[in-house]
Amino acid sequence: MLELKNLCKAFPIRNAFGRKTGALQAVDNVSMTIAPGDIYGLAGESGSGKSTIARMIMGLETPDSGEILIDGRSIHDRSDGVAHGRRVQMVFQNPGSSLNPRRTVGQSVAVPLDAHGFPRSKRPARVATLLDMVQLPAAFAERYPHELSGGQKQRVAIARALAVEPKLLVLDEPTSALDVSVQAKVMDLLTDLGRQMGLTYLFISHDLSLMRNFAREVSVLYRGGIVESGTSDTVFGHPSHDYTRLLIASVPVISAEEAALRPVIPLIDGELPTPEQLIALRQAADRQA
Amino acid sequence: MSFPLLRVENLSVSFTTYGRTVPVLHGVSLDVPARSQVALVGESGSGKTVTMKAIMGLLRQPPARITSGAIYYDGADLLTMPEKERLKLRGTAMSMVFQDPMSSLNPVFTIADQMATILKYADRRLGRTRSSRDRMQRVYDTLAQVRMRDPERVARAYPIELSGGMRQRVLIAMALLSETDLLIADEPGTALDVTTQAQILKLLKDLVEARGLALLMITHNLGVVRETCNSVYVMQKGVIVEKGETAAIFEAPAHDYTRSLIDAVPRLTGGRRFGTAGVPA
Ligand SMILES: Nc1ncnc2c1ncn2[C@@H]1O[C@H](COP(=O)(O)OP(=O)(O)OP(=O)(O)O)[C@@H](O)[C@H]1O
Ligand SMILES: Nc1ncnc2c1ncn2[C@@H]1O[C@H](COP(=O)(O)OP(=O)(O)OP(=O)(O)O)[C@@H](O)[C@H]1O
Ligand SMILES: [Mg+2]
Ligand SMILES: [Mg+2]
C-alpha cells in the first residue's frame, strides 16, 4: 500500500543573523512498507521527524531524496487522474491550528466532500453522520472552532479526514486531547472502518500503551532514523534497541502488572537516564568488552 | 489545613451564543495548596479548560458569564478585585501552559525574542537586572532544562520550525522563566514522548519541592496522574464528581464515571481489542 524508500529531509540551521550555517537532518534514510489494511505505528522522540515524514506522505513537504510510493506509484505520478487527497487523508497533530477559524464545523467537514464532487443535497446528512461517528452532536455543525474544547476540535479533524473514505489515513496524535473513554470509542470506530473499508493507517503517537493495543506493526524513530521495527508484540514484548527499552520503561502506567512489564534500565543517581546517557553507557560497555 | 494558595469555590459559568445560553460549569470547587501537584481529569468538553481560563481571568465576557462563585488566590477573591490588581497578579503570581501551543506563540517572532521578553518582565518584577548576554544565557539554559537537544537552534527558530512537542516545551520553558508561585498546565505532556515527558514531570516536581510551586495540571493521562499528583479532581459535564488523594482514587474509585475512565485506559500489557464488530482478530 505505502512504501517509503530511503527518505531524507534536512532543514537549514541559521545563526543569530538569520544566515544559513548548517543543516539539521530531520529525516535520515527512512524506509518502511505498510501492507494494505495494516495499522502501522510510528513512535519516537519528540522532534525525531515523525510529523515531517507524515507531511511528506501528504505531499506537503518535498523529500531531499528517496521515494514515496502508494500502490506502487510515486505520489507525484497523477496520471491515473485520482487526486492525492482522495487516496490519502491526514489528521494533523495540532487540531487547534488545522481547522480554519472562519469556517463552521459543518463547513470544515464538508471541504473534502466538495473537493471530490460529493452531491450537495446529501451533504448535511453526510456531515451529521460523520459527526455522530466521532461522538459529537449534529448541532455542532453550526459551531466555530473557538467554541469547541481541545478534544472536540480533534474529533472534528478526524471526521473531516474520514469524509471521503480515503485508502490511507495518516493519524498524527489523533487522540492526544481525548479522555480515555472517548478515545476508546474513536479507536473502536477506526478499527471498524478499517475492517469494513479496508483502510490502511499510519498511526503516530506518544501513547505507547494505546499503540501497543491498536497497531500491528511498529517502528521506533530516534533522531531522524528508524532504530527498531517489528510486530507490536515483538517490539513491546522484547524491545532490542536501548532507546526503545528506555521508551517503554518510561511509560506511565496505572497498575503493578504493567509496571512489572517495563524493561529494567540501569539507573543513574536513582533516576532513569536520558537517551544520550543510556547510549553512552552502552558504548562504554561495548568498548570494555 | 490552612487556606490553600488557590481556592475555587462554587464556580458556575455559562456561554451565550446566538441568543442561547448554555451552562458549562455547575458549582465547581477545588483547592490547590502551595507545594502540591493537583490533577484535574475528566471528559473531553467537560469544562476543564474553561475552569483554568476563569482562574487566569482569560474568559471573554461575553460570550462567557460567571454566574456564581469565587476564586481566591492567597485569600483574595480574584473575581471582585479591581481589574488592575488582577492583571498584575496574572503573569506575576500565576502562569499557564495552554493546551494548544500554537495559539500562545507569536508566529512572527523567534523563540528567543519571546522568551527574552518574558524574562525581562520577570526580572523587572523581582527587581533584578542583567545584561542582554546574560539574558540569552538564561534562555538557553531554560531550553536545555526542558530537554531541548540544541537550545541555540531552537532559540533562533520561529514557532513553525519546531515540532509539536518542542513547541509545548517552549511554553513550559516560558512558564519556568516567569517564576510564578502557581502554574496551571493544560495537557503539558501530551505532545511529548514518554522519556522527555518523564524528565519534564521530574523537573516540575523538583520545582514544587524546592520552590514551593503549586501545580494544577489538566491531563487525560491517568498514568501521569498516578505517578505524579498528590490529589485528583474528576470532572464530568461541568461538575466535579469525585475528588481525593490519588492513591485512594485509583484503588477504590467511588463514582461510576471515574471507574469507567480507569477501565478505559489502554494497558501496556496489551490484549485489548478495539472495534465493536466483534470480528475475532
Ligand atoms: N519547517 C521547518 N523548518 C526548520 N526545521 C523544521 C521544520 N519542520 C520541522 N523542523 C525540525 O525537524 C525536526 C523534526 O520535526 P518533526 O515535527 O518531524 O518532529 P516529530 O517527530 O513530529 O516531533 P513531535 O513528537 O514533537 O511532534 C525538529 O527538530 C524540527 O525543529
Ligand atoms: N467560546 C465558547 N462558546 C461556546 N461554547 C464554548 C466556548 N468555549 C467552550 N465552550 C464549550 O464549553 C464546554 C467546555 O469546554 P472546555 O474547553 O472547558 O472543555 P475541556 O474539559 O477542556 O475539554 P477537552 O478535554 O476536550 O479539552 C464544551 O462543551 C465547549 O464546547
Ligand atoms: Mg509531530
Ligand atoms: Mg481543554
XYZ file of C-alpha atoms and ligand atoms in Angstrom:
634
model
C 0.000 0.000 0.000
C 2.550 2.580 1.170
C 6.244 2.280 0.634
C 8.889 4.730 1.815
C 12.314 4.232 0.278
C 15.379 5.911 1.772
C 13.576 9.131 2.605
C 15.774 12.052 3.617
C 14.885 15.583 4.595
C 17.089 18.309 6.048
C 16.177 21.787 7.277
C 18.559 24.750 7.329
C 20.046 25.932 10.619
C 20.575 29.695 10.955
C 22.954 31.751 13.006
C 21.910 34.745 15.109
C 21.837 36.923 11.997
C 19.487 34.640 10.108
C 22.210 33.350 7.818
C 22.300 29.655 6.991
C 25.137 27.928 8.804
C 24.304 24.266 8.588
C 21.599 21.678 8.194
C 19.517 19.601 10.528
C 18.891 16.085 9.257
C 15.250 15.794 10.343
C 14.590 12.545 8.454
C 17.543 10.303 7.820
C 17.231 7.471 5.340
C 13.865 6.149 6.449
C 12.379 3.119 4.698
C 9.220 1.278 5.563
C 6.494 -0.769 3.925
C 2.892 -0.742 5.034
C 0.665 -3.532 3.759
C -2.925 -2.799 2.699
C -5.298 -2.886 5.653
C -2.456 -2.647 8.121
C -2.286 -0.473 11.202
C 1.265 0.784 11.360
C 2.505 2.609 14.448
C 5.283 5.177 14.418
C 6.693 6.081 17.815
C 9.733 8.079 18.801
C 11.329 11.028 20.436
C 9.802 14.465 20.235
C 11.486 16.147 17.270
C 12.613 12.854 15.744
C 10.944 13.517 12.386
C 7.550 11.781 12.636
C 5.413 14.707 11.519
C 7.915 15.565 8.798
C 7.509 12.041 7.385
C 3.734 12.429 7.574
C 3.837 15.773 5.771
C 5.991 14.282 3.020
C 3.488 11.460 2.530
C 0.769 14.101 2.227
C 2.840 15.918 -0.370
C 3.074 18.994 1.873
C 6.840 18.788 2.088
C 9.262 17.560 -0.581
C 11.880 14.974 0.331
C 15.531 15.837 -0.443
C 15.924 12.296 -1.690
C 14.105 8.990 -1.604
C 10.748 7.835 -2.841
C 7.182 7.611 -1.610
C 5.063 5.022 -3.394
C 1.358 4.409 -2.934
C 0.178 1.173 -4.534
C 3.476 1.086 -6.363
C 3.158 4.561 -7.903
C 5.023 7.665 -6.886
C 2.759 10.161 -5.111
C 3.773 12.713 -7.721
C 2.502 10.496 -10.540
C -1.086 11.661 -11.056
C -1.534 10.049 -14.476
C -4.495 7.951 -13.345
C -6.377 11.157 -12.577
C -7.162 10.263 -8.969
C -6.459 13.202 -6.679
C -3.940 12.558 -3.926
C -6.460 13.789 -1.334
C -8.850 11.073 -2.398
C -6.358 8.353 -1.570
C -4.652 9.838 1.456
C -6.002 11.982 4.259
C -4.374 13.152 7.432
C -5.405 14.116 10.942
C -2.912 16.780 11.972
C -1.166 16.837 15.306
C -2.486 20.228 16.270
C -6.277 20.368 15.904
C -6.337 23.992 17.024
C -4.436 25.282 14.045
C -5.532 22.743 11.436
C -9.148 23.977 11.430
C -9.983 27.211 9.644
C -11.261 29.577 12.365
C -13.692 31.265 9.967
C -15.446 28.074 8.921
C -18.123 26.359 10.944
C -17.525 22.749 11.876
C -20.007 21.685 9.196
C -18.200 23.686 6.514
C -14.815 22.293 7.539
C -16.027 18.717 7.414
C -17.623 19.375 4.012
C -14.449 20.771 2.389
C -13.114 17.384 1.258
C -16.652 16.366 0.198
C -16.900 19.396 -2.094
C -13.415 18.902 -3.430
C -14.326 15.404 -4.535
C -17.706 16.125 -6.069
C -19.984 14.769 -3.354
C -23.604 15.719 -4.220
C -24.548 18.967 -2.472
C -28.010 17.786 -1.494
C -26.668 14.872 0.504
C -24.073 16.982 2.284
C -25.880 17.883 5.542
C -26.820 14.264 6.157
C -23.271 13.104 5.491
C -21.848 15.769 7.837
C -24.279 14.684 10.561
C -23.255 11.037 10.121
C -19.580 11.933 10.299
C -20.060 13.999 13.464
C -22.041 11.190 15.020
C -19.214 8.777 14.262
C -16.856 10.862 16.396
C -19.429 11.260 19.192
C -20.353 14.865 18.541
C -23.963 16.096 18.442
C -25.222 17.181 14.993
C -25.799 20.711 16.330
C -22.020 21.157 16.489
C -22.065 21.648 12.710
C -23.066 25.278 13.350
C -20.226 25.987 15.795
C -16.918 27.698 15.151
C -13.609 26.176 16.307
C -13.144 28.697 19.147
C -16.367 27.437 20.679
C -15.014 23.911 20.988
C -12.856 22.203 23.573
C -9.488 20.725 22.558
C -10.853 17.218 22.216
C -13.906 18.387 20.293
C -11.649 20.069 17.707
C -9.634 16.910 17.430
C -12.773 14.900 16.714
C -13.806 17.364 14.013
C -10.415 16.846 12.380
C -10.971 13.072 12.443
C -14.462 13.439 10.940
C -13.058 15.628 8.163
C -10.351 13.111 7.327
C -12.872 10.280 7.136
C -15.277 12.254 4.942
C -14.091 10.961 1.562
C -13.183 7.470 2.745
C -9.517 7.623 1.822
C -7.456 4.466 1.335
C -4.664 5.591 3.619
C -5.187 7.638 6.725
C -2.234 9.305 8.402
C -3.081 9.935 12.053
C -0.649 12.277 13.806
C -1.504 12.092 17.518
C -5.213 11.711 16.721
C -6.451 11.216 20.256
C -3.976 13.143 22.407
C -6.680 15.608 23.520
C -9.336 12.988 24.243
C -10.210 11.429 27.549
C -9.643 7.701 27.565
C -13.286 6.743 27.203
C -13.896 8.916 24.134
C -10.510 7.747 22.886
C -11.614 4.117 23.174
C -14.735 4.914 21.130
C -12.708 6.656 18.434
C -10.291 3.724 18.288
C -13.237 1.320 18.022
C -14.588 3.402 15.160
C -11.250 3.500 13.346
C -10.848 -0.246 13.774
C -14.354 -0.954 12.462
C -13.915 1.376 9.491
C -10.557 -0.158 8.753
C -12.137 -3.589 8.569
C -15.214 -2.517 6.614
C -13.495 -0.326 4.076
C -10.051 -1.860 4.037
C -8.412 1.345 5.278
C -4.713 1.449 5.979
C -3.453 3.508 8.907
C -0.181 5.162 9.703
C -0.571 5.930 13.373
C 1.834 8.384 15.010
C 1.595 8.571 18.775
C 3.415 9.103 22.031
C 0.833 6.977 23.805
C 2.637 3.670 23.716
C 0.016 1.803 25.721
C -2.502 2.801 23.082
C -0.121 1.895 20.273
C 0.530 -1.498 21.830
C -3.179 -2.289 21.576
C -4.023 -0.603 18.285
C -1.098 -1.082 15.914
C 0.027 -4.373 14.428
C 3.404 -3.194 13.181
C 5.558 -0.628 14.923
C 8.644 1.392 14.050
C 10.603 3.469 16.537
C 12.280 6.650 15.371
C 15.236 8.282 17.094
C 16.926 11.397 15.732
C 15.507 11.031 12.243
C 16.296 7.336 11.775
C 14.409 4.098 12.482
C 16.124 2.177 15.281
C 13.731 -0.730 15.561
C 10.748 -2.206 13.691
C 8.610 -5.275 14.129
C 5.224 -6.511 15.168
C 3.701 -4.715 18.085
C 4.041 -7.825 20.261
C 7.740 -8.185 19.498
C 8.684 -4.538 19.880
C 6.773 -4.145 23.140
C 7.409 -7.644 24.461
C 11.089 -7.891 23.563
C 12.470 -4.468 22.676
C 16.018 -4.841 21.398
C 17.311 -1.300 20.949
C 18.339 0.686 24.029
C 16.227 3.651 23.018
C 13.099 1.505 22.651
C 13.784 -0.115 26.009
C 14.130 3.256 27.668
C 10.974 4.475 25.984
C 8.931 1.534 27.221
C 10.498 1.817 30.677
C 9.258 5.425 30.851
C 5.592 4.761 30.076
C 3.440 5.998 32.950
C 1.161 3.123 33.931
C -1.725 2.551 36.284
C -1.151 -0.987 37.505
C 1.554 -3.133 39.029
C 1.265 -5.721 36.217
C 2.144 -3.098 33.660
C 4.974 -1.746 35.795
C 6.419 -5.253 36.003
C 6.477 -5.463 32.227
C 8.680 -2.418 31.768
C 12.277 -3.284 30.862
C 14.861 -2.799 33.592
C 17.207 0.069 32.778
C 20.367 0.890 34.738
C 19.615 3.958 36.864
C 21.846 6.995 37.152
C 21.572 8.688 40.578
C 18.401 6.734 41.159
C 16.738 8.116 38.034
C 16.163 6.779 34.551
C 18.933 8.052 32.273
C 18.346 10.267 29.253
C 18.604 8.527 25.864
C 22.061 10.068 25.328
C 23.274 8.837 28.721
C 21.949 5.346 28.096
C 23.504 5.121 24.654
C 26.816 6.426 26.020
C 26.696 3.782 28.767
C 26.223 1.093 26.160
C 29.060 2.384 24.036
C 31.373 2.431 27.052
C 30.380 -1.155 27.888
C 30.958 -2.240 24.292
C 34.420 -0.703 24.347
C 35.251 -2.636 27.500
C 34.087 -5.917 26.056
C -5.125 22.523 56.652
C -4.588 26.254 56.283
C -6.142 28.246 53.461
C -4.775 26.912 50.148
C -2.858 29.085 47.678
C -5.687 28.718 45.190
C -9.293 28.029 46.055
C -12.097 27.841 43.525
C -15.469 27.970 45.231
C -18.789 27.070 43.696
C -17.852 28.411 40.265
C -20.548 28.433 37.592
C -20.010 29.642 34.043
C -22.293 29.782 31.047
C -21.831 30.710 27.386
C -24.290 32.687 25.319
C -24.136 32.296 21.551
C -26.843 33.277 19.081
C -29.068 34.219 21.980
C -28.904 30.762 23.516
C -27.341 30.321 26.918
C -25.618 27.065 27.741
C -24.270 26.489 31.240
C -20.907 24.682 31.167
C -19.704 24.792 34.789
C -22.038 23.970 37.652
C -20.643 24.942 41.050
C -17.068 23.772 40.651
C -14.916 23.846 43.800
C -11.275 22.889 44.087
C -8.219 23.618 46.227
C -4.583 23.808 45.214
C -2.324 24.138 48.256
C 1.203 25.522 47.894
C 3.829 22.818 47.365
C 1.345 20.412 45.827
C 0.515 18.857 42.500
C -3.180 18.631 41.800
C -4.724 16.927 38.793
C -7.957 17.832 37.052
C -9.113 14.993 34.836
C -12.328 14.329 33.031
C -14.394 14.053 29.935
C -13.497 15.906 26.778
C -15.693 19.001 26.754
C -16.471 18.787 30.476
C -15.140 22.275 31.282
C -11.528 21.828 32.365
C -10.079 24.484 30.093
C -12.935 26.870 30.910
C -12.134 26.418 34.618
C -8.490 27.320 34.022
C -9.347 30.295 31.889
C -11.676 31.548 34.603
C -8.863 31.266 37.140
C -6.467 33.124 34.858
C -9.069 35.760 34.026
C -8.944 34.865 30.360
C -12.611 34.131 29.717
C -14.041 36.597 27.261
C -17.238 38.003 28.780
C -19.464 37.870 26.770
C -19.917 35.209 25.399
C -18.937 33.714 28.758
C -20.560 34.733 32.019
C -19.518 33.794 35.520
C -22.879 33.278 37.167
C -21.695 32.364 40.651
C -18.681 31.614 42.749
C -15.363 32.966 43.921
C -11.731 32.323 43.075
C -9.309 33.001 45.931
C -5.638 33.457 45.317
C -3.723 33.727 48.555
C -7.008 34.575 50.245
C -8.044 37.417 47.922
C -11.041 36.983 45.629
C -9.880 37.445 42.053
C -13.408 37.981 40.788
C -14.108 41.040 42.920
C -10.691 42.693 42.978
C -10.082 45.715 40.724
C -9.113 44.774 37.176
C -5.727 46.491 37.556
C -4.713 44.380 40.528
C -5.922 41.275 38.825
C -3.877 41.979 35.714
C -0.830 42.407 37.884
C -1.337 39.022 39.500
C -1.636 37.276 36.191
C 1.837 36.598 34.917
C 3.456 37.662 38.159
C 1.769 35.267 40.547
C 0.351 32.689 38.203
C 1.191 31.435 34.776
C -0.397 28.987 32.430
C 0.691 26.497 29.818
C -2.033 26.243 27.189
C -3.426 23.106 25.629
C -2.799 24.467 22.130
C 0.805 25.753 21.995
C 0.493 27.474 18.629
C -2.169 29.808 19.961
C 0.133 31.194 22.638
C 3.225 31.636 20.489
C 3.631 34.594 18.182
C 4.429 33.260 14.705
C 6.477 36.284 13.599
C 8.979 36.371 16.475
C 11.734 33.890 17.210
C 11.565 31.779 20.356
C 14.498 33.764 21.783
C 12.662 37.081 21.331
C 9.556 35.786 23.024
C 11.408 34.190 25.910
C 13.673 37.199 26.469
C 10.611 39.445 26.785
C 9.116 37.218 29.451
C 12.398 37.143 31.312
C 12.673 40.933 31.160
C 9.287 41.273 32.841
C 10.124 38.682 35.461
C 13.421 40.435 36.215
C 11.765 43.821 36.492
C 9.167 42.451 38.875
C 11.745 40.734 41.042
C 13.980 43.840 40.978
C 16.821 42.114 39.136
C 18.977 43.499 36.380
C 21.017 41.546 33.905
C 22.877 42.124 30.664
C 21.335 41.003 27.416
C 24.073 38.395 27.068
C 23.167 37.065 30.487
C 19.550 37.044 29.489
C 20.274 34.929 26.395
C 22.273 32.518 28.510
C 19.302 32.110 30.823
C 17.072 31.467 27.791
C 19.427 28.748 26.518
C 19.711 27.185 29.974
C 15.958 27.049 30.384
C 15.536 25.463 26.954
C 18.119 22.877 27.956
C 16.172 22.283 31.177
C 13.140 21.281 29.137
C 15.341 18.801 27.307
C 15.976 20.617 24.058
C 18.945 18.985 22.455
C 20.159 22.108 20.687
C 18.947 25.141 22.667
C 20.654 27.693 20.424
C 18.995 26.409 17.284
C 15.625 26.272 18.997
C 16.071 29.817 20.322
C 16.644 31.153 16.833
C 13.775 29.229 15.310
C 10.285 30.531 14.581
C 7.412 28.506 16.105
C 6.526 26.927 12.750
C 10.005 25.415 12.548
C 9.545 23.355 15.700
C 7.849 20.024 16.204
C 4.642 19.789 18.248
C 6.440 18.593 21.349
C 9.143 21.229 21.017
C 6.518 23.989 20.992
C 4.951 22.530 24.074
C 8.312 22.517 25.804
C 8.897 26.136 24.800
C 5.686 27.049 26.633
C 6.840 25.164 29.698
C 10.203 26.948 29.493
C 8.373 30.278 29.360
C 6.364 29.375 32.419
C 9.595 28.470 34.219
C 11.152 31.818 33.305
C 8.293 33.740 34.827
C 8.932 32.077 38.230
C 5.367 32.317 39.446
C 4.038 30.573 42.554
C 1.150 28.918 40.766
C 1.438 27.131 37.462
C -1.614 25.892 35.634
C -0.774 23.471 32.867
C -3.368 22.249 30.362
C -2.181 18.918 28.965
C 1.515 19.722 29.389
C 2.789 16.310 28.346
C 0.531 15.112 25.548
C 2.830 16.100 22.712
C 5.917 14.600 24.321
C 7.454 11.180 24.058
C 7.364 9.371 27.384
C 11.076 9.757 28.125
C 11.008 13.509 27.619
C 7.698 13.690 29.448
C 9.160 11.863 32.433
C 12.043 14.328 32.573
C 9.753 17.348 32.367
C 7.480 15.963 35.067
C 10.522 15.396 37.233
C 11.617 18.984 36.629
C 8.200 20.271 37.683
C 8.182 18.041 40.729
C 11.584 19.405 41.766
C 10.206 22.941 41.476
C 7.229 22.002 43.603
C 9.557 20.685 46.279
C 12.374 23.207 46.032
C 10.485 26.401 45.345
C 7.104 25.602 46.809
C 5.430 25.860 43.425
C 1.775 24.867 43.301
C 0.862 22.980 40.168
C -2.606 22.437 38.805
C -2.425 20.035 35.936
C -5.159 19.109 33.488
C -4.493 15.843 31.785
C -6.120 12.891 30.113
C -3.206 10.683 31.042
C -4.151 8.764 34.164
C -0.722 7.145 34.285
C 0.823 10.595 34.677
C -1.685 11.447 37.394
C -0.959 8.295 39.318
C 2.774 8.751 39.125
C 2.999 12.490 39.877
C -0.036 14.078 41.531
C -0.990 14.280 45.219
C -4.683 14.695 44.670
C -7.205 14.416 41.865
C -10.446 16.088 40.862
C -12.622 14.275 38.336
C -14.926 16.396 36.212
C -17.882 15.371 34.106
C -20.294 17.725 32.329
C -19.186 20.734 34.343
C -19.468 19.031 37.727
C -16.718 17.707 39.999
C -17.987 14.172 40.513
C -15.139 12.879 42.622
C -12.099 14.177 44.463
C -9.485 12.734 46.745
C -5.969 11.529 47.271
C -4.514 9.977 44.134
C -3.785 6.543 45.579
C -7.253 6.248 47.111
C -8.984 7.165 43.862
C -7.054 4.619 41.853
C -7.563 1.924 44.452
C -11.243 2.470 45.038
C -12.935 4.917 42.699
C -16.269 5.881 44.215
C -18.006 7.298 41.163
C -19.054 5.239 38.142
C -17.558 7.732 35.756
C -14.152 7.549 37.461
C -14.314 3.779 37.349
C -15.218 3.806 33.656
C -12.272 6.109 32.972
C -9.835 3.824 34.745
C -11.280 0.831 32.910
C -10.889 2.573 29.557
C -7.145 3.162 29.927
C -5.276 1.053 27.358
C -2.752 -1.128 29.135
C 0.905 -1.590 28.350
C 0.343 -5.310 28.860
C -1.761 -5.338 25.677
C -4.542 -7.790 24.942
C -7.168 -5.139 24.282
C -9.124 -5.477 21.049
C -10.569 -2.321 19.586
C -13.612 -2.443 17.347
C -17.250 -3.229 18.013
C -17.787 -5.588 15.123
C -16.657 -8.481 17.273
C -14.562 -9.885 14.462
C -12.056 -12.224 16.040
C -8.610 -10.853 15.223
N 9.769 23.971 8.554
C 10.822 23.632 9.305
N 11.952 24.378 9.313
C 13.007 24.025 10.075
N 13.057 22.937 10.865
C 11.962 22.158 10.913
C 10.795 22.450 10.139
N 9.862 21.482 10.386
C 10.434 20.628 11.279
N 11.696 21.023 11.587
C 12.613 20.336 12.507
O 12.665 18.966 12.144
C 12.734 18.140 13.319
C 11.649 17.088 13.244
O 10.375 17.707 13.420
P 9.011 16.867 13.401
O 7.905 17.857 13.519
O 9.014 15.944 12.241
O 9.161 16.028 14.749
P 8.153 14.979 15.418
O 8.838 13.659 15.455
O 6.825 15.047 14.778
O 8.098 15.535 16.917
P 6.868 15.683 17.955
O 6.693 14.337 18.550
O 7.408 16.654 18.974
O 5.693 16.197 17.203
C 12.661 19.085 14.504
O 13.944 19.274 15.029
C 12.115 20.380 13.936
O 12.622 21.502 14.622
N -16.420 30.282 23.441
C -17.296 29.278 23.631
N -18.566 29.382 23.205
C -19.451 28.378 23.388
N -19.160 27.225 23.993
C -17.910 27.043 24.444
C -16.907 28.056 24.291
N -15.755 27.614 24.831
C -16.020 26.364 25.290
N -17.306 26.017 25.067
C -17.958 24.755 25.439
O -17.794 24.564 26.838
C -17.603 23.175 27.142
C -16.351 23.015 27.999
O -15.195 23.309 27.204
P -13.701 23.110 27.733
O -12.809 23.661 26.683
O -13.558 23.637 29.099
O -13.593 21.502 27.770
P -12.378 20.611 28.304
O -12.839 19.928 29.544
O -11.141 21.422 28.369
O -12.302 19.509 27.149
P -11.041 18.884 26.362
O -10.503 17.820 27.240
O -11.680 18.297 25.124
O -10.084 19.991 26.056
C -17.515 22.450 25.802
O -18.724 21.786 25.559
C -17.293 23.553 24.791
O -17.864 23.217 23.546
Mg 4.993 15.787 15.410
Mg -9.416 21.519 27.197
